[in-house]
Short mmCIF file of C-alpha atoms (C1' of nucleotides) in Angstrom, two decimals:
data_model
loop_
_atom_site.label_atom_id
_atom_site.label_comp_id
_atom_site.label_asym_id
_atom_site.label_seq_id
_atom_site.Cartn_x
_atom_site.Cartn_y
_atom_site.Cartn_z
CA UNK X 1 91.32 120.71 116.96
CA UNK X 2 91.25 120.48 120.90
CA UNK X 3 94.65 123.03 120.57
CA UNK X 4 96.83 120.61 121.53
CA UNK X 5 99.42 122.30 119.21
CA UNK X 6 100.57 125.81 118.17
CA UNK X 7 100.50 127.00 114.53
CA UNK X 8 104.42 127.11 114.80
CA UNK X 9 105.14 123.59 116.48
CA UNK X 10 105.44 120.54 114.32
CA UNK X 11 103.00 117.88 114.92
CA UNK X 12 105.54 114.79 115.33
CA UNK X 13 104.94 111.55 113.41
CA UNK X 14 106.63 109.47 114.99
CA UNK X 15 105.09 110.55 118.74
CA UNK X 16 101.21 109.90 117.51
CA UNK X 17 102.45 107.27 115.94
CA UNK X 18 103.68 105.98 120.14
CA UNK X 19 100.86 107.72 121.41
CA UNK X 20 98.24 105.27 119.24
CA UNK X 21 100.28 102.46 119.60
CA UNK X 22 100.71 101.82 115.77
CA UNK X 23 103.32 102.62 113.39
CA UNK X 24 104.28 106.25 111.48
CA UNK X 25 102.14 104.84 108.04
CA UNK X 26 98.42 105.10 109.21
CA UNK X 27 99.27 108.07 110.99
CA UNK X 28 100.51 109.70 107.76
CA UNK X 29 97.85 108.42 105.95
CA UNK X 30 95.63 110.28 108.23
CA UNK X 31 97.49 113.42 108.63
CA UNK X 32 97.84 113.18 104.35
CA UNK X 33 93.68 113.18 104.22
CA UNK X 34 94.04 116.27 107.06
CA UNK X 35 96.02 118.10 104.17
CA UNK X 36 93.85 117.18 101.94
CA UNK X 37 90.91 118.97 104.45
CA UNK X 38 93.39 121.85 105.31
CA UNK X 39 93.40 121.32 108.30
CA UNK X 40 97.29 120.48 108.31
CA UNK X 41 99.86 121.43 106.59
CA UNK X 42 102.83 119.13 105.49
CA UNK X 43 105.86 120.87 104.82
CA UNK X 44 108.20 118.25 103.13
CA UNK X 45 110.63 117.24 104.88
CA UNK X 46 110.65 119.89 107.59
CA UNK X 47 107.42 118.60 109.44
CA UNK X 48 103.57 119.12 109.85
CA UNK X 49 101.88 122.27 111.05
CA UNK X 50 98.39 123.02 112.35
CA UNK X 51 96.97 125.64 109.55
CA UNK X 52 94.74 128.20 110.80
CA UNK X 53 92.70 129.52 108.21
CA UNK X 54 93.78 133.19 107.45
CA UNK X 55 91.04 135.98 107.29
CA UNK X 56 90.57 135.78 103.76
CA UNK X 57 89.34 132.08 104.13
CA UNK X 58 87.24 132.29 106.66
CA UNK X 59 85.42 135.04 104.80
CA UNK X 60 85.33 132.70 101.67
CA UNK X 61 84.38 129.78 103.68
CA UNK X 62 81.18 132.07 105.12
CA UNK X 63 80.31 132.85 101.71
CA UNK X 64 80.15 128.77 100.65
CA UNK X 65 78.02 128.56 104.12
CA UNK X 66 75.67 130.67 103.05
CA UNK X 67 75.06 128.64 99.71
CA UNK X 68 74.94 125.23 101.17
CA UNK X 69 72.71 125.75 104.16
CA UNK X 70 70.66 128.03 102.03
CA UNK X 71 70.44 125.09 99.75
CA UNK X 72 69.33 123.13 103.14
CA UNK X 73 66.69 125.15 104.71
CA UNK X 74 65.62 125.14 100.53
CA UNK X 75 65.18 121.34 100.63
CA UNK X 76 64.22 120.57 104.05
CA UNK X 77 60.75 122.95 103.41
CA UNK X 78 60.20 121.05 100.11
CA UNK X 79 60.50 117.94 102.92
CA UNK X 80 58.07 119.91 105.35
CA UNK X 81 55.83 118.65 107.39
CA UNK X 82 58.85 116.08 109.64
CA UNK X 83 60.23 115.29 112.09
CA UNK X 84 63.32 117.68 111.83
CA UNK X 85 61.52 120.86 111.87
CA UNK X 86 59.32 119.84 114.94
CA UNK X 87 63.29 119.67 116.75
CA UNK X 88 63.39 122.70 115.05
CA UNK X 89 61.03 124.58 116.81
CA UNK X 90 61.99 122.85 119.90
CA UNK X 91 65.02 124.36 119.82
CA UNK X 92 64.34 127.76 119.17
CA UNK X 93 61.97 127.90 122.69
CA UNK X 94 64.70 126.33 124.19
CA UNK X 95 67.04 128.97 122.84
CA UNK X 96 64.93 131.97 123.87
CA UNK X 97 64.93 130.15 127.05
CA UNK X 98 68.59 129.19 128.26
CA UNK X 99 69.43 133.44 126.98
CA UNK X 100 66.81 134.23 129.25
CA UNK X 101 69.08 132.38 131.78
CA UNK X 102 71.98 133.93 130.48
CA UNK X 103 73.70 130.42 129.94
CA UNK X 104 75.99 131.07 127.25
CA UNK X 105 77.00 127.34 127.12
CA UNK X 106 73.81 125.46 126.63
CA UNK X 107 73.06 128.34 124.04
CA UNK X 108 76.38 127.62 121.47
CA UNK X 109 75.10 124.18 122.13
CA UNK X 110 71.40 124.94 121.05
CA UNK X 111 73.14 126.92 118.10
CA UNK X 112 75.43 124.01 117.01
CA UNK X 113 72.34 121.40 117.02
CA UNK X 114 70.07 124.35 114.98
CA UNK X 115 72.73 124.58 112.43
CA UNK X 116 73.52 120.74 111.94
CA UNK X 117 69.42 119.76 112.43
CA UNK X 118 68.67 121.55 109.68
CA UNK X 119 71.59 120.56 106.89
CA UNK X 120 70.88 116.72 108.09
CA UNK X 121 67.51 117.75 107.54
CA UNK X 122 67.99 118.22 103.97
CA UNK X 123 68.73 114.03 103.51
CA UNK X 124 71.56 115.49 100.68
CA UNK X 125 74.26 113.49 101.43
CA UNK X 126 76.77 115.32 99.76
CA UNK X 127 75.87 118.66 100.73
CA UNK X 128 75.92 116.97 104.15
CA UNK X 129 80.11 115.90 103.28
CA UNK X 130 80.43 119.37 102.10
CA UNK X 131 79.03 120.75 104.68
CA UNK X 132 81.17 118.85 107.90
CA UNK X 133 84.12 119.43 105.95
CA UNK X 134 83.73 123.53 105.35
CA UNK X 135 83.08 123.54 108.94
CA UNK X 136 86.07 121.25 110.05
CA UNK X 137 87.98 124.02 108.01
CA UNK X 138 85.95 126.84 110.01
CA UNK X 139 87.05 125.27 113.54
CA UNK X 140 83.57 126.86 113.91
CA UNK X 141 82.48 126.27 117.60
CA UNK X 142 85.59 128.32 118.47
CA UNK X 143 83.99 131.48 116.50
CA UNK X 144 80.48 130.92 117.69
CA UNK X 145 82.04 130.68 121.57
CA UNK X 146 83.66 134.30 120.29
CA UNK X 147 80.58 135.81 118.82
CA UNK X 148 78.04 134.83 121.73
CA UNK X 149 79.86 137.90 124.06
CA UNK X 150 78.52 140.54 121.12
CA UNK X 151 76.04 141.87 123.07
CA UNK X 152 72.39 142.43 121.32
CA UNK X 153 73.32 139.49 118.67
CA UNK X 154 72.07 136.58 120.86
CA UNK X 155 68.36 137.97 120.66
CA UNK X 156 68.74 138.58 117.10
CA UNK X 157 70.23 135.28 116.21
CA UNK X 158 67.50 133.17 117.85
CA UNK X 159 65.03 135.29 115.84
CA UNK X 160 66.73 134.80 112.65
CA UNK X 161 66.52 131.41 113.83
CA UNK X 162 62.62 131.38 113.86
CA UNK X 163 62.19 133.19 110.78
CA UNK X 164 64.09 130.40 108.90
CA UNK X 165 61.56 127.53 111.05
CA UNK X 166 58.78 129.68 110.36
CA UNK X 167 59.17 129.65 106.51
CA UNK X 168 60.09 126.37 106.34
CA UNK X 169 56.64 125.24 107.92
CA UNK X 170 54.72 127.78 105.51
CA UNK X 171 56.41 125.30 102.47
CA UNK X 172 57.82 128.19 101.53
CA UNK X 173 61.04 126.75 100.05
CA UNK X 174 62.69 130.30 98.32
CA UNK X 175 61.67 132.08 101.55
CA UNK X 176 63.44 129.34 103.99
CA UNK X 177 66.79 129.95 101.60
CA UNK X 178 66.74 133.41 101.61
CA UNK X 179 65.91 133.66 105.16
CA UNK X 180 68.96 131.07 106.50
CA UNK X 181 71.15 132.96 104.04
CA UNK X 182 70.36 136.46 105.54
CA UNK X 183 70.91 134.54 109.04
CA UNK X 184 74.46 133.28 107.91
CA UNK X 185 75.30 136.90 106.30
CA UNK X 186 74.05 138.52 109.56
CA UNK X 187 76.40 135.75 112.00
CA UNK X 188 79.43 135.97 109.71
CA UNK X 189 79.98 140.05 109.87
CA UNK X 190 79.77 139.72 113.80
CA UNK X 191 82.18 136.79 113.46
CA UNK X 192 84.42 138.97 111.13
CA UNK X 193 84.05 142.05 112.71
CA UNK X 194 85.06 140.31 115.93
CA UNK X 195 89.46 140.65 115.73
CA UNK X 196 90.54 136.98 116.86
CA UNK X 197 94.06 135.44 117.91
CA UNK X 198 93.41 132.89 115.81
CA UNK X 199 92.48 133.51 112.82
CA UNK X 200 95.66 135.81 111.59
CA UNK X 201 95.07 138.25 108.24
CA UNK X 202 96.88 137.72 105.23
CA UNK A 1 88.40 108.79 84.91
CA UNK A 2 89.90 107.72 81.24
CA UNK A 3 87.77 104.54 81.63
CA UNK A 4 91.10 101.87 81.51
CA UNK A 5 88.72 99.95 84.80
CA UNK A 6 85.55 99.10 85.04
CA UNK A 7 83.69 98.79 88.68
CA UNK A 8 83.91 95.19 89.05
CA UNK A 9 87.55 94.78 88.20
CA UNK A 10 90.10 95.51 90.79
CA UNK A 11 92.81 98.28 90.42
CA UNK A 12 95.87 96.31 91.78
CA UNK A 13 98.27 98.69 93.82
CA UNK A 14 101.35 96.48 92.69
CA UNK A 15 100.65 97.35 88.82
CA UNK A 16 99.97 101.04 89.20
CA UNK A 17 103.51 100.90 91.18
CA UNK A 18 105.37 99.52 88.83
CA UNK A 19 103.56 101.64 85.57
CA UNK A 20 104.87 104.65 87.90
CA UNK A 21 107.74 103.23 88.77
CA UNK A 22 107.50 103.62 92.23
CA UNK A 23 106.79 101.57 95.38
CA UNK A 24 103.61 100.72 96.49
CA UNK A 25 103.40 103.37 99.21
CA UNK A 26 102.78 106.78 97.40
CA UNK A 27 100.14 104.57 95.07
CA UNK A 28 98.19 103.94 98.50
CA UNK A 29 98.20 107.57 99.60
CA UNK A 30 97.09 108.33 96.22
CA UNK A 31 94.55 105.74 95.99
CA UNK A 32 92.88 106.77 99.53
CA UNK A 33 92.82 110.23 98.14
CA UNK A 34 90.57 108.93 95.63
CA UNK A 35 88.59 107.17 97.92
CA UNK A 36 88.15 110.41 100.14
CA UNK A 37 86.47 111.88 96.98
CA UNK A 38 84.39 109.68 96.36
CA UNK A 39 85.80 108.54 93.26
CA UNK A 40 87.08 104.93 93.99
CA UNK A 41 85.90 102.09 97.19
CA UNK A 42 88.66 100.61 98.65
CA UNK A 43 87.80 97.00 100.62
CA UNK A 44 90.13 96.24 103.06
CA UNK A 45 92.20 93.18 101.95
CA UNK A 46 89.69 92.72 98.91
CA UNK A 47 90.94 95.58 96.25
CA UNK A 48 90.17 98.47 95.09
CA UNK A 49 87.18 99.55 92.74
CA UNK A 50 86.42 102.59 90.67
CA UNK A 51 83.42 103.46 92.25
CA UNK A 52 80.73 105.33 89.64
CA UNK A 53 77.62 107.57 91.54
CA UNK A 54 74.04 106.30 91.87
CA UNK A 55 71.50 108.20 90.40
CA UNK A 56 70.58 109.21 93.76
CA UNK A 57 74.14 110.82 93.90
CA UNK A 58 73.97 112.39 90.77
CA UNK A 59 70.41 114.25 91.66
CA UNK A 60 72.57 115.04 95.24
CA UNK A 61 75.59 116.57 93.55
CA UNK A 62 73.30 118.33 90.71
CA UNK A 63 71.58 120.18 93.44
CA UNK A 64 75.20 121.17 95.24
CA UNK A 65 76.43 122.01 91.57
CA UNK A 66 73.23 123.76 91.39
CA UNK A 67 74.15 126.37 94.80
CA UNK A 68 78.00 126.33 94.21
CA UNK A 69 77.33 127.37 90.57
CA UNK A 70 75.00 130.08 91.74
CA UNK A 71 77.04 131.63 94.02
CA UNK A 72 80.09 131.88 91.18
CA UNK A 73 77.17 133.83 89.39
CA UNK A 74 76.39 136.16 91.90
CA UNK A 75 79.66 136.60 93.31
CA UNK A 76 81.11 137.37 90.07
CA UNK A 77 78.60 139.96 89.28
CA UNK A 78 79.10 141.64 92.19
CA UNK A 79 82.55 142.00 90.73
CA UNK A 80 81.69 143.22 87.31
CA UNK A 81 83.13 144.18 85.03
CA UNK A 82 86.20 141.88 84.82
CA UNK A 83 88.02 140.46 82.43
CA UNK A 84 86.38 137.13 82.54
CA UNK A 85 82.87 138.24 81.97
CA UNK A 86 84.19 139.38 78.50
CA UNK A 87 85.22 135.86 77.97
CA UNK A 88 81.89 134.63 78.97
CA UNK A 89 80.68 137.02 76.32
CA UNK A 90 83.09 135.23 73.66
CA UNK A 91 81.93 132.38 74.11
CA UNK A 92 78.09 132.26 73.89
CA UNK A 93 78.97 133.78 70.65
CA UNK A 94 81.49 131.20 69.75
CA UNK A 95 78.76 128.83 71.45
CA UNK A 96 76.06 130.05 68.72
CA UNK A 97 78.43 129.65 66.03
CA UNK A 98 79.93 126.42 66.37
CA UNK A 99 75.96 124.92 66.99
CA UNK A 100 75.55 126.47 63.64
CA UNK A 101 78.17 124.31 62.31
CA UNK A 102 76.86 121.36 64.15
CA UNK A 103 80.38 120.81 66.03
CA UNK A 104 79.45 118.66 69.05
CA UNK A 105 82.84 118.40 70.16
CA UNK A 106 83.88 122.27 70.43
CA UNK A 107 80.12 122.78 71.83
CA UNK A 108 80.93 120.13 74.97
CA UNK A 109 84.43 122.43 75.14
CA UNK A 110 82.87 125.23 75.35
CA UNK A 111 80.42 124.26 78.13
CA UNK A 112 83.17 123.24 80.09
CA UNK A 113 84.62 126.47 79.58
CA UNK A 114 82.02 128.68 80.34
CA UNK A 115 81.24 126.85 83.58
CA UNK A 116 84.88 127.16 85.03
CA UNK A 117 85.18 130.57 83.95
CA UNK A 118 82.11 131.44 85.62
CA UNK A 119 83.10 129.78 88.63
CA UNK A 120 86.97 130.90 88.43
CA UNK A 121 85.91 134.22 88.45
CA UNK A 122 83.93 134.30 91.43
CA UNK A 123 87.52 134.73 93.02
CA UNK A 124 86.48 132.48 95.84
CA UNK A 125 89.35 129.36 96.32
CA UNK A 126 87.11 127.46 98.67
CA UNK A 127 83.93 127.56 96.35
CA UNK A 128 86.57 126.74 93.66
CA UNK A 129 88.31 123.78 95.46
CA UNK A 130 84.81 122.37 96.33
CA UNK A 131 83.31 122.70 92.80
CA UNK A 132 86.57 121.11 91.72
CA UNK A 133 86.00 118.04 93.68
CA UNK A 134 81.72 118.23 93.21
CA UNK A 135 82.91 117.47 89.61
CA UNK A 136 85.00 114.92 90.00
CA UNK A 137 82.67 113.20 91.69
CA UNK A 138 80.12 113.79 88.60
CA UNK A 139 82.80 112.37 85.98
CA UNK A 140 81.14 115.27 84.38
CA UNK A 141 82.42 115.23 80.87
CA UNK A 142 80.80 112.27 80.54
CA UNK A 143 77.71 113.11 80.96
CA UNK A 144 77.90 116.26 79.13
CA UNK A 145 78.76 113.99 76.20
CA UNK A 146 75.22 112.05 76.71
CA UNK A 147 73.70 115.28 76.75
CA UNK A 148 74.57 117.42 73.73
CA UNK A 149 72.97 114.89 71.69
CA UNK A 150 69.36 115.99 72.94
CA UNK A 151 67.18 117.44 70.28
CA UNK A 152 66.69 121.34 71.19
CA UNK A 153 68.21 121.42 74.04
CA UNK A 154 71.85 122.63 73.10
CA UNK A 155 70.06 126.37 71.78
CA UNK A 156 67.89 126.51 74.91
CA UNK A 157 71.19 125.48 76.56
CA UNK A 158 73.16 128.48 75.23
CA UNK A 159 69.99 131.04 75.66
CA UNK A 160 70.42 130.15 79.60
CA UNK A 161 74.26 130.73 79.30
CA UNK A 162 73.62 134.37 77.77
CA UNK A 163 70.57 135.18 80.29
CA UNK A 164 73.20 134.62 82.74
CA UNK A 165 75.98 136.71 81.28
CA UNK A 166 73.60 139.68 80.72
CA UNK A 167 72.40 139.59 84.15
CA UNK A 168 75.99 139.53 85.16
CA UNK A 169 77.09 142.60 82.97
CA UNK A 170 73.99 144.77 84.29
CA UNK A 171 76.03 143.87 88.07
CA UNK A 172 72.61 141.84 89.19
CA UNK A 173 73.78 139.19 91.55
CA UNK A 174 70.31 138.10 92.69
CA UNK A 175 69.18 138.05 89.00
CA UNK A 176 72.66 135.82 87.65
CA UNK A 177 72.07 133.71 91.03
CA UNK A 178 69.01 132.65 89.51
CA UNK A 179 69.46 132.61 85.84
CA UNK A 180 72.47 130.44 86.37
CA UNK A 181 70.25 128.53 88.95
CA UNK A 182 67.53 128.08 86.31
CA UNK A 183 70.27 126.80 83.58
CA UNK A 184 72.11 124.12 85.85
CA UNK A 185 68.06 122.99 86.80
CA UNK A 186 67.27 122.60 83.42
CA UNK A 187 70.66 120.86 82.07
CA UNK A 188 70.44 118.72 85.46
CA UNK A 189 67.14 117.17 83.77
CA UNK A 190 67.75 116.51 80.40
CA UNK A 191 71.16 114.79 82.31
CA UNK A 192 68.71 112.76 84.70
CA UNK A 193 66.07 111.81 82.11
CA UNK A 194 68.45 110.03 79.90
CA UNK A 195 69.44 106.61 81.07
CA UNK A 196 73.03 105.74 81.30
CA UNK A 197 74.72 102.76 81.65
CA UNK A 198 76.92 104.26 84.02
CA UNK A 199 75.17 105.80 86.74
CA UNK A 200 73.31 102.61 87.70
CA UNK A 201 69.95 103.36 89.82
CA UNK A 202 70.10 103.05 93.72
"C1'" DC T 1 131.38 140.90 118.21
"C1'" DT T 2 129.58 139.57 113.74
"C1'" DA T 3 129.16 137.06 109.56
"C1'" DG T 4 129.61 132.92 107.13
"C1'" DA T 5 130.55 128.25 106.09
"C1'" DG T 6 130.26 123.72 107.40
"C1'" DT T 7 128.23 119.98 109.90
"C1'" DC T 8 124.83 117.61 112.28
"C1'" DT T 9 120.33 116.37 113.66
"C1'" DC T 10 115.60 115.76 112.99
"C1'" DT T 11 112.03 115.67 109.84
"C1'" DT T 12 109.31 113.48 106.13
"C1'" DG T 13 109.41 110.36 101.64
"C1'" DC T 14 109.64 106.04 100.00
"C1'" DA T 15 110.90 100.99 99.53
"C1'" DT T 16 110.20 96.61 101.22
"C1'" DG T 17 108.78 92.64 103.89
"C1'" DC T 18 105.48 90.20 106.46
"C1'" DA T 19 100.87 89.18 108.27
"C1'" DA T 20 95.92 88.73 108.07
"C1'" DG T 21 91.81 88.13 105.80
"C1'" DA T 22 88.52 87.62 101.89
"C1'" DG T 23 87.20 84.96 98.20
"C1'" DA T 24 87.90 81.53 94.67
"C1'" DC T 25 88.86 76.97 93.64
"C1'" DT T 26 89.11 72.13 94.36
"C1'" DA T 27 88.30 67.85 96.26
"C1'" DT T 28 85.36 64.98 98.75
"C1'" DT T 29 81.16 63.12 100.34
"C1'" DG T 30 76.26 62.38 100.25
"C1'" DC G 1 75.25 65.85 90.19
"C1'" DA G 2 75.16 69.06 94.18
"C1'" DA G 3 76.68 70.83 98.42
"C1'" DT G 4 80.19 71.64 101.66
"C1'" DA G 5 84.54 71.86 103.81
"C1'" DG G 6 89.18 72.81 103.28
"C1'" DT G 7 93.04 75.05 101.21
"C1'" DC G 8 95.34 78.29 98.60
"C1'" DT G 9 96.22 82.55 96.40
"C1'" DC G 10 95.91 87.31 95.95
"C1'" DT G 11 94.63 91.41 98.01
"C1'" DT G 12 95.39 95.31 101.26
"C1'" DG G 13 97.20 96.83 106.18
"C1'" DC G 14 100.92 97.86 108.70
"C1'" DA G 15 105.79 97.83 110.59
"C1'" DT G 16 110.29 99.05 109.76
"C1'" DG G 17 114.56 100.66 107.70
"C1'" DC G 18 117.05 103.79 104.97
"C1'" DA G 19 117.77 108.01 102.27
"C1'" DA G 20 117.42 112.87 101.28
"C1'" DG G 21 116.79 117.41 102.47
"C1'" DA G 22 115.75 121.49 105.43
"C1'" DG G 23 117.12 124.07 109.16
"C1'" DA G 24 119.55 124.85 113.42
"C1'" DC G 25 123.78 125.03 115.58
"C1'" DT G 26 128.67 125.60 116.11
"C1'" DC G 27 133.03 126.92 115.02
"C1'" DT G 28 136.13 129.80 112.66
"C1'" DA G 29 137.77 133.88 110.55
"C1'" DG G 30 137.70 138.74 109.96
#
DNA sequence: CTAGAGTCTCTTGCATGCAAGAGACTATTG
DNA sequence: CAATAGTCTCTTGCATGCAAGAGACTCTAG
């Protein structure tokens, strides 16, 4: 995930298993469960690749992140008034702060907590496990770092942002959902329309 | 899944070896497969377990099921027509028929049917791949076993399944969203408001 | 120079052996 | 009879060795 290897460079057992300081079999147990995540992919007998997700997926994958954090902001306003949405609100004034300051940094950060606030906010555990593992298979803070140069979307974003609070304090459990959703629609065609290195079509 | 442990026996990795005939090695990858899904706990130098869900898991996944299942709907009528909505159509008539002839067994078949076709058709791997594993997780057939035996329910049951299709054939996404929405809600209930011996509370 | 066959190396797949720990069982003591 | 300490067995965790296969490389022939 930190890029340490290529799409076309096997991903050595035997040298994580020297870099860890154990032995090839937890190591392949791990990089199995990374198949499993598609993250990986184990090619048998010829060695084990980092698997980008093609175009294709990630649209696919946007489309299943639209349903489960719609699902969120759906159960976190049935949970409203707590704690969650309070950090909620925080962080959109924080948001509309740090673009004033043009600090592109702190805001992906502020974007990351929104996003994760509210599906821990829903207290689903398994949407939660759904959830971390869609976006382990998004590599997602390396699209959000792409999107925040679109100029105009920051603004937009953080608004989307308070529309989705702002329902969600009103109770309003349909309107939180369709508002998040609309927010996730909106981020994912600047994400696609974006052409990345990584993310190579089918 | 075919019942052969129970939760408080252990599943010894030396047996399943040599039932497979293999070593002891592929049956661990496999087994911590299983435990990555949820479906069995593995206790470091105690055993292995088949691991059933709480009812608080079972409300948890019904609400995922509930989004996954309504973004097949949607996503599949934004495709319409297509071959599979005419085999949706097939089988709510098939559905009403065999209820006629008070088959419980081709009924619970039919369910499943309708379900995977619905969600197969949404064309989406990743929402397939995590519905796949959602159910899994549910032991589903089970409980749709428990179910059909509920007084009235199996006719209200197949009047959802047909609001859905219709809504799907007139290309409404929104509408099918919610009509499928409404009919994994309902059948989520009549699941929860049975006790089980299974599914044993939190 | 090019094409092809053969070999050779490096990879993962699996078998096996040993160690460590959890839990049951037993024996002993109050 | 009950409680406790000790042991013993059975489990998984991990290390290691070998085999099989895919692919690259080289050498030979045209």
């Amino acid at each position: 995930m930190d890029g340490s290897y290529s799409s076309d460079e096997i991903i050595p057992e035997q040298a994580l298993a020297e870099a860890y300081g154990v032995s090839r079999t937890p190591i392949r147990e791990a990089l199995k469960q990374l198949e499993n995540e598609g993250l990986v992919e184990i090619r048998a007998r010829v060695g084990t690749f980092v698997r980008y997700p093609t175009r294709r997926e990630v649209i696919e994958l946007f489309q299943v992140k639209e349903s489960l954090e719609g699902l969120a902001a759906n159960l976190l306003a049935q949970r409203a008034p707590t704690e969650e949405i309070e950090k909620l609100q925080k962080n959109v004034q924080e948001s509309f702060k740090v673009v004033d300051e043009d600090d592109g940094a702190a805001y992906a950060r502020l974007v990351h907590e929104f996003h994760w606030t509210l599906v821990l906010g829903s207290k689903n555990q398994k949407l939660i496990e759904n959830y971390d593992r869609l976006m382990n298979q998004l590599t997602y803070h390396r699209l959000v770092l792409e999107t925040v140069s679109v100029p105009g979307r920051i603004k937009q974003s953080i608004h989307e942002h308070q529309a989705v609070v702002e329902a969600i304090i009103a109770q309003d459990p349909m309107g939180a959902e369709l508002a998040m959703r609309n927010h996730v629609h909106a981020s994912s065609r600047f994400v696609l329309y974006q052409p990345h290195t990584q993310t190579v079509g089918e």
